[in-house]
């Protein structure tokens, strides 16, 4: 499902700040996460991505993207991260990456850095019934046992089980086009 | 068709299994079921992967604050956007320069008037004066009426108010100068340089203006650096800050060049710097033009320092260890490889 790179890029090139913000919000956490793989420092990763977006805006008029905007963003993040590694003098690390990872092969495939996956997860969670998403979050993010959730919310363990199943099904349904094999 | 199979899948059980909520016996029984049913096994494994991704999405969301990052990025952009949309008269256009030269020419007053005669002729003289330096003349300095000291680098010019009678202390600069401004919060000191304006209350800093480019390095105090036509388009520079106006774009940068102020301090430090780059520093410091007759010697690494050393001694010290010689004719210097 390729996004309409041309349209977004055209908007940005015309100086449309709203479109630029949308792009930023959609990709910022993902690119930071991606940069973090290489630089292993959260602040540094954020700096790289912020700088990248600033440059994108500044150079928007001269920008020529032959692939997709997404591929461009990941590639630029990749190169800028390596640049940082090189400056840092982490030579072995840098050389290792250069040797083993062509930028293409290090692009995120079937991973959460894929924008669609990230968005689907967010959307699915937001669209679950309130109680269902609450139960799911307590179980998955807070690490609570079914019994603990049941006690806290004054519901039965059966209800917790039912809601957990419902959430899992919703995620599988929405992610099936992007992750794993289609079996449903 | 898909729906047909999907309703048979017991999501509650899968979830229970993946959440580690099953008892040992339940788990054993379920794993047996998976083993005998590859289709089911695939769904369980895909769901397991989903949960991993969901976990990751949550972590990423917690880890990176998009709102904060966006406001950070946006604030950097708006500066750019603003500067970009501003109509600006090009810095140091021929017209501007001509005008400035004209004003300066008109206002040049014989230097050396005694302080007494200063006061006597106060009313009859023009309110502006100027001081300028020749190409090979650096370190020329002047104390203004308010006690501020301005040191000019070579080929520079300062037009200043003789008595600073008004509400502001205004001067106009061409080229490069180091300012040490006497403190007077009631009367801001304003430097016009090209289309930039630099406003200060009391501080010391360096201003370097060349082709469509104005640089300000602050040594102490606070400086407001803005476009003359648009005072709201400004940056505040503090001790150690380095501001640059390129075309119409104002920007705070870092200046790591230890020799940036060498022209004033006469102190030069070279750490494994190529002779070619060393020459650039010397050019700036002594207002000369160094050339090489052999490109091979340009990359010789130099590590040394000079403190208020006469130019000839500097050249001597650079050349001797590397078997080089130099020839000097006016401000033209040629460094040569010694022929045996």
Short mmCIF file of C-alpha atoms in Angstrom, two decimals:
data_model
loop_
_atom_site.label_atom_id
_atom_site.label_comp_id
_atom_site.label_asym_id
_atom_site.label_seq_id
_atom_site.Cartn_x
_atom_site.Cartn_y
_atom_site.Cartn_z
CA UNK A 1 0.00 0.00 0.00
CA UNK A 2 2.30 2.78 -1.18
CA UNK A 3 1.46 6.19 0.17
CA UNK A 4 1.01 9.04 -2.21
CA UNK A 5 4.50 10.39 -1.90
CA UNK A 6 4.13 12.80 -4.77
CA UNK A 7 1.15 14.58 -3.27
CA UNK A 8 2.65 14.94 0.19
CA UNK A 9 5.94 16.09 -1.24
CA UNK A 10 4.23 18.61 -3.51
CA UNK A 11 2.31 20.06 -0.58
CA UNK A 12 5.49 20.38 1.42
CA UNK A 13 7.35 21.90 -1.47
CA UNK A 14 4.65 24.53 -1.72
CA UNK A 15 5.35 25.35 1.91
CA UNK A 16 2.33 23.63 3.42
CA UNK A 17 3.29 23.46 7.08
CA UNK A 18 0.22 21.39 8.08
CA UNK A 19 1.18 18.59 5.70
CA UNK A 20 4.71 18.79 6.95
CA UNK A 21 3.52 18.47 10.53
CA UNK A 22 1.42 15.43 9.59
CA UNK A 23 4.43 13.81 8.03
CA UNK A 24 6.51 14.65 11.08
CA UNK A 25 3.98 13.22 13.52
CA UNK A 26 3.56 10.04 11.50
CA UNK A 27 7.26 9.30 11.25
CA UNK A 28 9.04 10.98 14.13
CA UNK A 29 8.80 8.20 16.74
CA UNK A 30 9.54 5.53 14.16
CA UNK A 31 12.60 7.23 12.73
CA UNK A 32 13.89 7.94 16.22
CA UNK A 33 13.46 4.28 17.07
CA UNK A 34 15.26 3.37 13.89
CA UNK A 35 18.14 5.78 14.55
CA UNK A 36 18.38 4.42 18.07
CA UNK A 37 19.36 1.04 16.63
CA UNK A 38 22.57 2.58 15.42
CA UNK A 39 23.45 5.39 17.80
CA UNK A 40 22.15 3.74 21.00
CA UNK A 41 21.38 7.08 22.57
CA UNK A 42 17.86 8.46 22.77
CA UNK A 43 18.82 12.14 22.72
CA UNK A 44 21.19 11.63 19.85
CA UNK A 45 18.54 9.72 17.92
CA UNK A 46 16.00 12.48 18.44
CA UNK A 47 18.53 15.08 17.41
CA UNK A 48 19.27 13.24 14.19
CA UNK A 49 15.61 13.00 13.23
CA UNK A 50 14.79 16.60 14.18
CA UNK A 51 17.74 17.81 12.16
CA UNK A 52 16.62 15.66 9.26
CA UNK A 53 13.15 17.22 9.23
CA UNK A 54 14.59 20.72 9.50
CA UNK A 55 16.79 20.00 6.51
CA UNK A 56 13.90 18.49 4.63
CA UNK A 57 11.94 21.70 5.11
CA UNK A 58 14.87 23.95 4.28
CA UNK A 59 15.76 22.05 1.15
CA UNK A 60 12.23 21.20 0.17
CA UNK A 61 12.36 23.14 -3.08
CA UNK A 62 15.42 21.37 -4.38
CA UNK A 63 14.40 18.00 -3.12
CA UNK A 64 14.19 15.25 -5.70
CA UNK A 65 13.05 11.92 -4.40
CA UNK A 66 13.25 9.03 -6.78
CA UNK A 67 11.91 6.37 -4.47
CA UNK A 68 9.19 6.94 -1.91
CA UNK A 69 9.24 9.62 0.73
CA UNK A 70 9.29 6.88 3.31
CA UNK A 71 12.33 5.21 1.81
CA UNK A 72 14.00 8.60 1.64
CA UNK A 73 13.35 9.32 5.33
CA UNK A 74 14.69 5.97 6.46
CA UNK A 75 17.72 6.16 4.24
CA UNK A 76 18.54 9.67 5.40
CA UNK A 77 18.14 8.60 9.02
CA UNK A 78 20.40 5.65 8.33
CA UNK A 79 23.13 7.74 6.73
CA UNK A 80 22.95 10.50 9.32
CA UNK A 81 23.17 7.92 12.10
CA UNK A 82 26.25 6.41 10.57
CA UNK A 83 27.68 9.87 10.20
CA UNK A 84 27.22 10.38 13.93
CA UNK A 85 28.86 7.05 14.66
CA UNK A 86 31.79 7.95 12.49
CA UNK A 87 32.21 11.34 14.15
CA UNK A 88 32.03 9.67 17.51
CA UNK A 89 34.97 7.61 16.40
CA UNK A 90 33.22 4.34 16.92
CA UNK A 91 35.09 3.03 13.97
CA UNK A 92 34.56 -0.65 14.46
CA UNK A 93 30.85 -0.17 14.95
CA UNK A 94 30.61 2.04 11.92
CA UNK A 95 32.59 -0.28 9.71
CA UNK A 96 30.58 -3.20 10.89
CA UNK A 97 27.36 -1.52 9.85
CA UNK A 98 28.74 -0.45 6.52
CA UNK A 99 29.94 -3.94 5.79
CA UNK A 100 26.88 -5.87 6.85
CA UNK A 101 24.07 -3.49 6.10
CA UNK A 102 23.43 -2.00 2.73
CA UNK A 103 20.89 0.73 3.38
CA UNK A 104 18.26 -1.29 1.53
CA UNK A 105 18.73 -4.31 3.72
CA UNK A 106 18.53 -2.25 6.87
CA UNK A 107 15.23 -0.70 5.94
CA UNK A 108 12.56 -1.88 8.31
CA UNK A 109 10.40 -4.57 6.81
CA UNK A 110 7.83 -6.43 8.81
CA UNK A 111 8.78 -4.39 11.84
CA UNK A 112 7.11 -1.79 13.96
CA UNK A 113 9.17 0.89 12.25
CA UNK A 114 6.93 0.37 9.29
CA UNK A 115 4.62 3.37 9.56
CA UNK A 116 1.48 1.41 8.64
CA UNK A 117 2.00 -1.09 11.41
CA UNK A 118 2.58 1.66 13.91
CA UNK A 119 -0.56 3.48 12.85
CA UNK A 120 -2.70 0.35 12.76
CA UNK A 121 -1.70 -0.59 16.27
CA UNK A 122 -2.49 2.90 17.51
CA UNK A 123 -5.80 3.02 15.68
CA UNK A 124 -6.88 -0.44 16.73
CA UNK A 125 -6.16 0.31 20.34
CA UNK A 126 -8.06 3.59 20.10
CA UNK A 127 -11.05 1.90 18.48
CA UNK A 128 -11.45 -0.87 21.02
CA UNK A 129 -14.30 -0.37 23.50
CA UNK A 130 -13.02 1.56 26.52
CA UNK A 131 -13.15 -1.34 28.93
CA UNK A 132 -11.55 -3.69 26.44
CA UNK A 133 -8.60 -1.40 25.75
CA UNK A 134 -8.21 -0.73 29.45
CA UNK A 135 -8.02 -4.44 30.21
CA UNK A 136 -5.66 -5.03 27.34
CA UNK A 137 -3.33 -2.23 28.47
CA UNK A 138 -3.34 -3.47 32.06
CA UNK A 139 -2.39 -6.93 30.90
CA UNK A 140 0.14 -6.11 28.19
CA UNK A 141 1.65 -2.78 29.26
CA UNK A 142 1.35 -2.93 33.01
CA UNK A 143 2.03 -6.64 33.25
CA UNK A 144 -0.93 -7.43 35.52
CA UNK A 145 -2.27 -10.95 35.86
CA UNK A 146 -5.85 -11.65 34.80
CA UNK A 147 -6.86 -12.12 38.43
CA UNK A 148 -5.32 -8.75 39.41
CA UNK A 149 -7.16 -7.00 36.61
CA UNK A 150 -10.42 -8.65 37.63
CA UNK A 151 -9.93 -7.54 41.23
CA UNK A 152 -9.04 -3.99 40.30
CA UNK A 153 -11.97 -3.52 37.98
CA UNK A 154 -14.38 -5.61 40.10
CA UNK A 155 -15.16 -7.94 37.22
CA UNK A 156 -14.79 -11.68 36.76
CA UNK A 157 -11.73 -13.35 35.33
CA UNK A 158 -14.01 -14.69 32.60
CA UNK A 159 -14.76 -11.12 31.50
CA UNK A 160 -11.07 -10.35 31.41
CA UNK A 161 -10.45 -13.41 29.27
CA UNK A 162 -13.26 -12.49 26.91
CA UNK A 163 -11.99 -8.95 26.45
CA UNK A 164 -8.40 -10.05 25.95
CA UNK A 165 -9.57 -12.42 23.22
CA UNK A 166 -11.58 -9.67 21.61
CA UNK A 167 -8.60 -7.32 21.55
CA UNK A 168 -6.26 -9.95 20.19
CA UNK A 169 -8.72 -10.78 17.43
CA UNK A 170 -9.09 -7.11 16.48
CA UNK A 171 -5.34 -6.67 16.24
CA UNK A 172 -4.90 -9.82 14.17
CA UNK A 173 -7.67 -8.76 11.84
CA UNK A 174 -6.19 -5.32 11.23
CA UNK A 175 -2.60 -6.42 11.04
CA UNK A 176 -3.10 -9.46 8.87
CA UNK A 177 -2.22 -7.61 5.69
CA UNK A 178 1.04 -6.43 7.15
CA UNK A 179 2.35 -8.99 9.56
CA UNK A 180 2.74 -12.71 9.19
CA UNK A 181 0.67 -14.88 6.95
CA UNK A 182 -2.94 -14.45 6.10
CA UNK A 183 -4.85 -17.29 7.69
CA UNK A 184 -8.05 -15.79 8.90
CA UNK B 1 -14.47 -17.90 3.51
CA UNK B 2 -12.08 -16.35 5.94
CA UNK B 3 -14.94 -15.59 8.28
CA UNK B 4 -15.89 -19.22 8.22
CA UNK B 5 -12.72 -20.31 9.85
CA UNK B 6 -12.23 -17.28 12.02
CA UNK B 7 -15.24 -17.87 14.22
CA UNK B 8 -13.87 -21.23 15.15
CA UNK B 9 -10.70 -19.74 16.46
CA UNK B 10 -10.84 -19.40 20.17
CA UNK B 11 -9.20 -16.09 20.74
CA UNK B 12 -9.72 -16.22 24.46
CA UNK B 13 -7.70 -19.39 24.65
CA UNK B 14 -4.94 -18.04 22.41
CA UNK B 15 -4.78 -14.90 24.50
CA UNK B 16 -4.69 -16.90 27.70
CA UNK B 17 -1.85 -18.98 26.30
CA UNK B 18 0.16 -16.00 25.07
CA UNK B 19 -0.40 -14.13 28.31
CA UNK B 20 1.00 -16.98 30.34
CA UNK B 21 -2.26 -17.45 32.19
CA UNK B 22 -2.60 -21.17 31.59
CA UNK B 23 -1.93 -23.81 34.15
CA UNK B 24 0.70 -26.42 33.29
CA UNK B 25 -1.93 -28.94 32.23
CA UNK B 26 -3.87 -26.46 30.10
CA UNK B 27 -0.67 -25.41 28.43
CA UNK B 28 0.31 -28.96 27.62
CA UNK B 29 -3.08 -29.68 26.12
CA UNK B 30 -3.04 -26.49 24.07
CA UNK B 31 0.43 -27.13 22.69
CA UNK B 32 -0.73 -30.57 21.62
CA UNK B 33 -3.57 -28.94 19.74
CA UNK B 34 -1.18 -26.54 18.04
CA UNK B 35 1.10 -29.38 17.00
CA UNK B 36 -1.72 -31.23 15.33
CA UNK B 37 -3.16 -28.18 13.57
CA UNK B 38 -0.65 -26.15 11.54
CA UNK B 39 -3.27 -23.56 10.63
CA UNK B 40 -3.96 -22.88 14.26
CA UNK B 41 -0.27 -22.84 14.99
CA UNK B 42 0.26 -20.14 12.41
CA UNK B 43 -2.41 -17.95 13.91
CA UNK B 44 -0.96 -18.31 17.37
CA UNK B 45 2.49 -17.45 16.13
CA UNK B 46 1.18 -14.44 14.17
CA UNK B 47 -0.70 -13.22 17.23
CA UNK B 48 2.41 -13.64 19.31
CA UNK B 49 4.20 -11.44 16.81
CA UNK B 50 1.35 -8.91 16.95
CA UNK B 51 1.69 -8.66 20.70
CA UNK B 52 5.39 -8.03 20.34
CA UNK B 53 4.74 -5.22 17.89
CA UNK B 54 2.02 -3.72 20.08
CA UNK B 55 4.45 -3.76 22.96
CA UNK B 56 7.03 -2.01 20.82
CA UNK B 57 4.58 0.62 19.60
CA UNK B 58 3.73 1.38 23.20
CA UNK B 59 7.39 1.67 24.14
CA UNK B 60 8.17 3.94 21.22
CA UNK B 61 5.19 6.10 22.08
CA UNK B 62 6.39 6.41 25.67
CA UNK B 63 9.97 7.00 24.64
CA UNK B 64 9.64 9.80 22.13
CA UNK B 65 7.51 12.82 22.82
CA UNK B 66 6.21 13.90 19.44
CA UNK B 67 4.54 17.08 20.71
CA UNK B 68 7.69 18.38 22.32
CA UNK B 69 9.78 17.43 19.30
CA UNK B 70 7.41 19.12 16.91
CA UNK B 71 7.42 22.40 18.80
CA UNK B 72 11.21 22.22 18.85
CA UNK B 73 11.43 21.62 15.12
CA UNK B 74 8.75 24.19 14.35
CA UNK B 75 10.51 26.89 16.32
CA UNK B 76 13.60 26.27 14.25
CA UNK B 77 11.57 26.42 11.07
CA UNK B 78 9.65 29.60 11.81
CA UNK B 79 12.90 31.49 12.09
CA UNK B 80 13.84 30.23 8.70
CA UNK B 81 10.40 30.84 7.26
CA UNK B 82 10.31 34.37 8.54
CA UNK B 83 13.75 35.22 7.27
CA UNK B 84 12.93 33.62 3.99
CA UNK B 85 9.82 35.63 3.33
CA UNK B 86 11.34 38.93 4.34
CA UNK B 87 12.27 41.26 1.59
CA UNK B 88 15.78 42.35 2.21
CA UNK B 89 18.04 44.79 0.51
CA UNK B 90 21.18 42.85 -0.29
CA UNK B 91 23.91 43.41 2.20
CA UNK B 92 26.71 45.57 0.94
CA UNK B 93 25.18 46.13 -2.43
CA UNK B 94 27.25 48.34 -4.65
CA UNK B 95 24.78 51.11 -3.98
CA UNK B 96 25.05 50.77 -0.23
CA UNK B 97 28.80 50.67 -0.30
CA UNK B 98 29.00 53.69 -2.53
CA UNK B 99 26.70 55.61 -0.27
CA UNK B 100 28.66 54.61 2.78
CA UNK B 101 31.92 55.60 1.16
CA UNK B 102 30.37 58.91 0.23
CA UNK B 103 29.16 59.57 3.75
CA UNK B 104 32.45 58.47 5.18
CA UNK B 105 34.39 60.62 2.75
CA UNK B 106 32.30 63.60 3.65
CA UNK B 107 32.69 63.03 7.32
CA UNK B 108 36.34 62.21 7.62
CA UNK B 109 37.83 64.62 10.02
CA UNK B 110 41.44 65.11 10.75
CA UNK B 111 42.42 62.83 13.59
CA UNK B 112 44.53 64.31 16.31
CA UNK B 113 42.34 67.16 17.37
CA UNK B 114 42.96 67.85 21.00
CA UNK B 115 40.17 67.32 23.47
CA UNK B 116 39.94 71.05 24.12
CA UNK B 117 39.50 71.97 20.51
CA UNK B 118 36.97 69.13 20.34
CA UNK B 119 34.71 71.04 22.69
CA UNK B 120 35.39 74.41 21.09
CA UNK B 121 34.42 73.20 17.65
CA UNK B 122 31.71 70.97 18.99
CA UNK B 123 28.81 72.88 17.49
CA UNK B 124 30.44 73.68 14.20
CA UNK B 125 31.62 70.21 13.36
CA UNK B 126 29.47 67.52 11.76
CA UNK B 127 27.97 65.08 14.26
CA UNK B 128 29.63 62.07 12.62
CA UNK B 129 33.21 61.00 12.33
CA UNK B 130 34.83 58.00 10.85
CA UNK B 131 37.92 55.95 11.31
CA UNK B 132 39.19 53.52 8.73
CA UNK B 133 42.08 51.14 8.35
CA UNK B 134 44.09 50.13 5.32
CA UNK B 135 44.32 46.60 4.03
CA UNK B 136 47.53 45.77 5.85
CA UNK B 137 46.68 47.71 8.96
CA UNK B 138 45.09 45.80 11.81
CA UNK B 139 44.67 46.59 15.46
CA UNK B 140 43.88 50.25 14.97
CA UNK B 141 41.72 51.23 17.87
CA UNK B 142 39.61 54.16 18.95
CA UNK B 143 37.96 55.21 22.18
CA UNK B 144 34.53 56.67 21.54
CA UNK B 145 32.89 59.49 23.46
CA UNK B 146 31.20 57.11 25.87
CA UNK B 147 34.42 55.28 26.70
CA UNK B 148 33.72 52.32 24.43
CA UNK B 149 36.73 50.97 22.62
CA UNK B 150 36.60 49.77 19.04
CA UNK B 151 39.49 47.92 17.45
CA UNK B 152 39.44 47.71 13.67
CA UNK B 153 40.86 44.90 11.62
CA UNK B 154 42.41 45.75 8.26
CA UNK B 155 40.32 47.26 5.47
CA UNK B 156 37.55 48.25 7.82
CA UNK B 157 35.71 51.39 8.65
CA UNK B 158 33.65 52.77 11.50
CA UNK B 159 31.38 55.78 11.24
CA UNK B 160 30.38 57.01 14.67
CA UNK B 161 28.59 59.81 16.44
CA UNK B 162 31.04 62.14 17.95
CA UNK B 163 29.21 62.86 21.18
CA UNK B 164 26.38 60.34 21.40
CA UNK B 165 23.95 63.10 22.34
CA UNK B 166 20.78 61.20 21.46
CA UNK B 167 18.93 58.39 23.18
CA UNK B 168 21.03 55.80 21.42
CA UNK B 169 24.68 55.34 20.65
CA UNK B 170 24.81 54.60 16.93
CA UNK B 171 27.74 53.57 14.76
CA UNK B 172 28.09 52.07 11.33
CA UNK B 173 30.65 49.41 10.49
CA UNK B 174 32.17 48.06 7.32
CA UNK B 175 34.57 45.13 7.60
CA UNK B 176 35.59 43.70 10.93
CA UNK B 177 35.98 45.15 14.41
CA UNK B 178 36.12 44.13 18.03
CA UNK B 179 33.85 46.17 20.28
CA UNK B 180 34.25 46.67 23.99
CA UNK B 181 31.20 48.68 24.92
CA UNK B 182 31.02 50.89 28.01
CA UNK B 183 28.01 49.96 30.08
CA UNK B 184 25.09 52.34 29.85
CA UNK B 185 21.70 50.63 30.13
CA UNK B 186 19.92 53.92 29.46
CA UNK B 187 21.59 54.35 26.07
CA UNK B 188 21.76 51.23 23.94
CA UNK B 189 24.74 50.96 21.64
CA UNK B 190 23.60 50.10 18.11
CA UNK B 191 25.83 48.98 15.28
CA UNK B 192 24.47 49.10 11.75
CA UNK B 193 26.32 46.73 9.52
CA UNK B 194 24.86 46.10 6.09
CA UNK B 195 21.26 45.13 6.67
CA UNK B 196 21.99 43.89 10.17
CA UNK B 197 21.61 45.69 13.41
CA UNK B 198 23.41 44.76 16.57
CA UNK B 199 22.07 46.17 19.78
CA UNK B 200 23.87 46.01 23.09
CA UNK B 201 23.89 47.63 26.49
CA UNK B 202 27.43 46.92 27.60
CA UNK B 203 29.55 44.03 26.48
CA UNK B 204 32.43 42.99 24.27
CA UNK B 205 32.16 41.14 21.01
CA UNK B 206 33.55 40.81 17.51
CA UNK B 207 31.74 41.79 14.32
CA UNK B 208 32.92 40.57 10.95
CA UNK B 209 31.08 41.64 7.83
CA UNK B 210 32.03 40.57 4.35
CA UNK B 211 30.19 39.72 1.19
CA UNK B 212 26.53 39.32 2.21
CA UNK B 213 27.68 37.85 5.45
CA UNK B 214 27.80 39.28 8.97
CA UNK B 215 29.29 37.37 11.91
CA UNK B 216 29.10 38.28 15.57
CA UNK B 217 31.12 36.56 18.29
CA UNK B 218 30.24 37.58 21.84
CA UNK B 219 32.98 37.64 24.44
CA UNK B 220 30.94 38.96 27.33
CA UNK B 221 27.45 40.26 28.05
CA UNK B 222 24.38 40.03 25.85
CA UNK B 223 23.93 41.15 22.26
CA UNK B 224 20.81 41.48 20.16
CA UNK B 225 21.45 40.63 16.52
CA UNK B 226 18.70 41.53 14.06
CA UNK B 227 17.85 42.56 10.56
CA UNK B 228 17.86 46.35 10.36
CA UNK B 229 14.63 46.41 8.38
CA UNK B 230 12.90 43.98 10.65
CA UNK B 231 13.96 44.38 14.28
CA UNK B 232 11.63 41.58 15.35
CA UNK B 233 13.65 39.11 13.35
CA UNK B 234 16.37 38.81 15.94
CA UNK B 235 18.48 36.46 17.96
CA UNK B 236 19.95 37.11 21.38
CA UNK B 237 23.58 36.17 21.72
CA UNK B 238 25.31 35.60 25.00
CA UNK B 239 28.87 34.98 26.09
CA UNK B 240 30.54 32.56 23.70
CA UNK B 241 27.68 32.62 21.20
CA UNK B 242 28.37 33.04 17.51
CA UNK B 243 25.67 34.59 15.34
CA UNK B 244 25.67 34.58 11.58
CA UNK B 245 23.57 36.54 9.12
CA UNK B 246 23.87 34.94 5.70
CA UNK B 247 21.88 36.71 3.03
CA UNK B 248 18.74 37.20 5.08
CA UNK B 249 18.96 34.19 7.34
CA UNK B 250 19.90 34.73 10.98
CA UNK B 251 21.37 31.80 12.79
CA UNK B 252 23.13 30.93 16.02
CA UNK B 253 26.11 28.67 15.46
CA UNK B 254 29.15 27.53 17.31
CA UNK B 255 32.53 28.95 16.59
CA UNK B 256 35.26 26.50 17.43
CA UNK B 257 38.04 28.33 15.69
CA UNK B 258 40.54 29.20 18.40
CA UNK B 259 42.12 31.73 16.09
CA UNK B 260 38.98 33.62 15.24
CA UNK B 261 40.10 36.63 17.28
CA UNK B 262 43.80 36.33 16.49
CA UNK B 263 43.76 39.49 14.47
CA UNK B 264 43.02 41.34 17.71
CA UNK B 265 44.78 39.24 20.33
CA UNK B 266 47.81 38.47 18.15
CA UNK B 267 47.66 35.06 19.75
CA UNK B 268 47.66 32.13 17.32
CA UNK B 269 47.40 28.48 18.27
CA UNK B 270 47.94 25.71 15.74
CA UNK B 271 47.31 22.10 16.57
CA UNK B 272 48.30 19.75 13.77
CA UNK B 273 46.93 22.26 11.29
CA UNK B 274 47.99 22.16 7.66
CA UNK B 275 50.41 24.89 6.62
CA UNK B 276 47.80 26.07 4.15
CA UNK B 277 45.27 26.69 6.94
CA UNK B 278 47.96 28.20 9.13
CA UNK B 279 48.63 30.65 6.32
CA UNK B 280 44.98 31.66 6.30
CA UNK B 281 45.14 32.52 9.99
CA UNK B 282 48.34 34.49 9.47
CA UNK B 283 46.75 36.31 6.54
CA UNK B 284 43.89 37.38 8.75
CA UNK B 285 46.03 38.24 11.72
CA UNK B 286 48.74 40.21 9.93
CA UNK B 287 46.72 41.30 6.90
CA UNK B 288 49.07 39.67 4.41
CA UNK B 289 48.67 37.29 1.53
CA UNK B 290 50.70 34.10 1.73
CA UNK B 291 51.25 31.90 -1.29
CA UNK B 292 53.15 28.70 -1.93
CA UNK B 293 55.39 27.85 -4.86
CA UNK B 294 54.95 24.15 -4.25
CA UNK B 295 51.63 22.51 -3.45
CA UNK B 296 53.35 19.64 -1.64
CA UNK B 297 54.32 21.87 1.27
CA UNK B 298 50.78 23.16 1.80
CA UNK B 299 49.79 20.09 3.77
CA UNK B 300 52.68 20.04 6.21
CA UNK B 301 51.18 19.66 9.69
CA UNK B 302 51.99 22.53 12.02
CA UNK B 303 51.75 22.46 15.81
CA UNK B 304 52.93 25.58 17.54
CA UNK B 305 51.68 28.85 18.98
CA UNK B 306 52.60 32.51 18.75
CA UNK B 307 51.83 35.29 21.17
CA UNK B 308 52.24 38.82 19.84
CA UNK B 309 55.15 37.63 17.73
CA UNK B 310 56.41 39.88 14.92
CA UNK B 311 55.45 38.55 11.48
CA UNK B 312 59.04 37.90 10.40
CA UNK B 313 59.67 35.77 13.45
CA UNK B 314 56.46 33.84 12.85
CA UNK B 315 57.47 33.08 9.27
CA UNK B 316 60.99 32.19 10.33
CA UNK B 317 59.71 29.79 12.96
CA UNK B 318 57.38 28.10 10.53
CA UNK B 319 59.90 27.73 7.73
CA UNK B 320 63.06 26.65 9.49
CA UNK B 321 62.02 23.21 10.82
CA UNK B 322 60.69 22.21 7.42
CA UNK B 323 63.58 23.53 5.35
CA UNK B 324 61.43 26.21 3.80
CA UNK B 325 62.22 29.81 2.97
CA UNK B 326 60.03 32.79 2.40
CA UNK B 327 60.10 35.89 0.30
CA UNK B 328 58.32 39.03 1.36
CA UNK B 329 57.40 41.93 -0.82
CA UNK B 330 54.96 44.32 0.80
CA UNK B 331 52.02 42.26 1.98
CA UNK B 332 52.78 39.50 -0.54
CA UNK B 333 54.60 36.53 0.93
CA UNK B 334 55.71 33.43 -0.91
CA UNK B 335 56.76 30.35 1.02
CA UNK B 336 59.19 28.14 -0.89
CA UNK B 337 60.80 24.80 -0.64
CA UNK B 338 64.52 25.27 -0.16
CA UNK B 339 66.51 23.95 -3.08
CA UNK B 340 69.64 22.09 -2.20
#
